[in-house]
């Protein structure tokens, strides 16, 4: 029977703290970059102009249909060969996760915008608004409300995906757990601790999506 | 100076890549199959009126949806063997992790599917003397499963992408094979590009197939409930 | 001979008592029409008789034997008491023939050829031999309900429960379903029928029960209850059904 010994983990709390900071940093970068670039791509997918529609569609199809870990590894090991500069683990992982999240969130934005009644466009146009004005003032505010649960889910996925950065040795929670486990020979406690930390971070967010989904279902 | 692309070293190792792809499909298929069975079990437990059944299932589902897959994989590969005193291979750890993880997802799909079948179907089945088990198997599940197929296909695709994580515990899947070749040939750009394209082609093919299947189900009359 | 004996039946939903102490004896060959305003407990009464709803109090005796206390027994009881629903509840993923065969195959474990032959006979009896291969989605409401009747008949029930079998039908489709029920009456089958078709009840039933507030408010022959009701609420109910013509 295994004797659980979390003291060896608690002694290394500062190592985990560094990891948590790394996790939060990459999460913040990918959340902002992924969801905002996703909006641009989503508008391209919504557009009736081929110059916007086709590149956006190709982007979405490619990044949705390849594994994000392959993307990260490609950006880390393959891309530098084409570039005159080296790429840090943070940059490679952020690129992979952000572009992947952009592809997924683009479809959320597109579906959300499409779900708004055509009459809203007509109403905005009748007031003399341009396409962008109507989108910004009338359509997006309504669509965003419907998209909130799906976008929150995306945020949770991004948080979980951040662990993939450990595959290219970016310092985040899982990478630090590996370090602790190898130095203290306590993989059980180290990996259990990192699972618990993620659970504690994410559980409130997951509960929030449930609430948002229920509220949306009720309002519609 | 432009980089000189050269794919010949990659193609010289195409056998390794093919073996890797096969292993990827193996992990995906096994996890999908186990996940389906386990997921149905979880769903029935969650629908149960007994808290002794519904709470543990709910707990497992929440934990697996709320922690990163890679952390789960590391836990099953590095921690579980020490706790349970068992031998763990990368393949087994991957199948266990991805099965439970898929099951957590499928449980919700099954539950929603079963609940979506109207109460009258249970009435009709019980009125001719069926037990609850018979009604579930013969009447409710066949109707529910048809409605669940799009979600299943989507999950199968997600799972195939997630299986790349096994490369981090040295199971020889497609990504791992690509990494080997990249190091051996000093051609990471070509190798990882080819690997990405293989994933893209296989996954796109599966999702096209899924779309075809959905369309077929949508037009067949007996799939719609009146 | 008494097939079914109900005494002191009570059913509550939450705090709401829907059936408030009903006693009822059903003799072999009797055809009982159950009338009452919506919310009077008609459907609940019917659903308690084959334990689709579990009664909160009271006893149900089938052929002299007290039933309904073991879960396993309920499926046996339901095989002996057939039920036809307002919404048909046909299985959409099976053909008409498949629907009728289902109980024979799954519950009775009958061989496929035997079940098929039997199901074909039942479909022919309700006039749908030519629709055997059709899925419910491709049948009219009246045809669906006739398949549902064939499905119940296939189990050889001693008692048939009809829960507003024509209420969900377009008016022009009501006749074909009532025609089938009438032919079953002529065979001497025992049945309980919740209905709003007062004319049909008058001509086909041997006894009429008027339910109000979860109790039997008045009962008697069709002539007594429908033509000469003694109690005020029965009279008011009948007066509201203007289309009623005897």
XYZ file of C-alpha atoms in Angstrom, chain A residues 33-35 37-39 41-42 45 56-66 71 96-110 154, chain B residues 161:
38
model
C -4.974 36.211 -29.467
C -7.130 33.158 -30.241
C -10.529 34.696 -29.609
C -8.170 36.453 -34.397
C -11.078 33.993 -34.375
C -13.468 36.912 -34.766
C -11.643 34.611 -39.350
C -15.298 34.188 -38.373
C -16.325 32.809 -43.043
C -10.884 31.905 -43.908
C -12.432 28.538 -44.784
C -9.068 26.996 -45.684
C -7.633 28.262 -42.406
C -10.507 26.849 -40.346
C -10.463 23.478 -42.099
C -6.719 23.086 -41.779
C -6.416 24.027 -38.128
C -9.503 22.120 -37.029
C -8.405 18.989 -38.831
C -4.870 18.719 -37.475
C 0.950 22.351 -34.786
C -0.189 26.647 -32.118
C -2.820 27.047 -29.410
C -3.928 30.522 -30.576
C -4.361 29.544 -34.226
C -6.161 26.351 -33.240
C -8.488 28.295 -30.929
C -9.020 30.915 -33.620
C -10.224 28.206 -36.011
C -12.679 26.801 -33.467
C -13.935 30.146 -32.199
C -14.366 31.397 -35.782
C -17.123 28.826 -36.225
C -18.738 29.960 -32.975
C -18.718 33.596 -34.151
C -20.041 32.673 -37.588
C -13.331 27.473 -25.596
C -6.304 14.472 -32.465
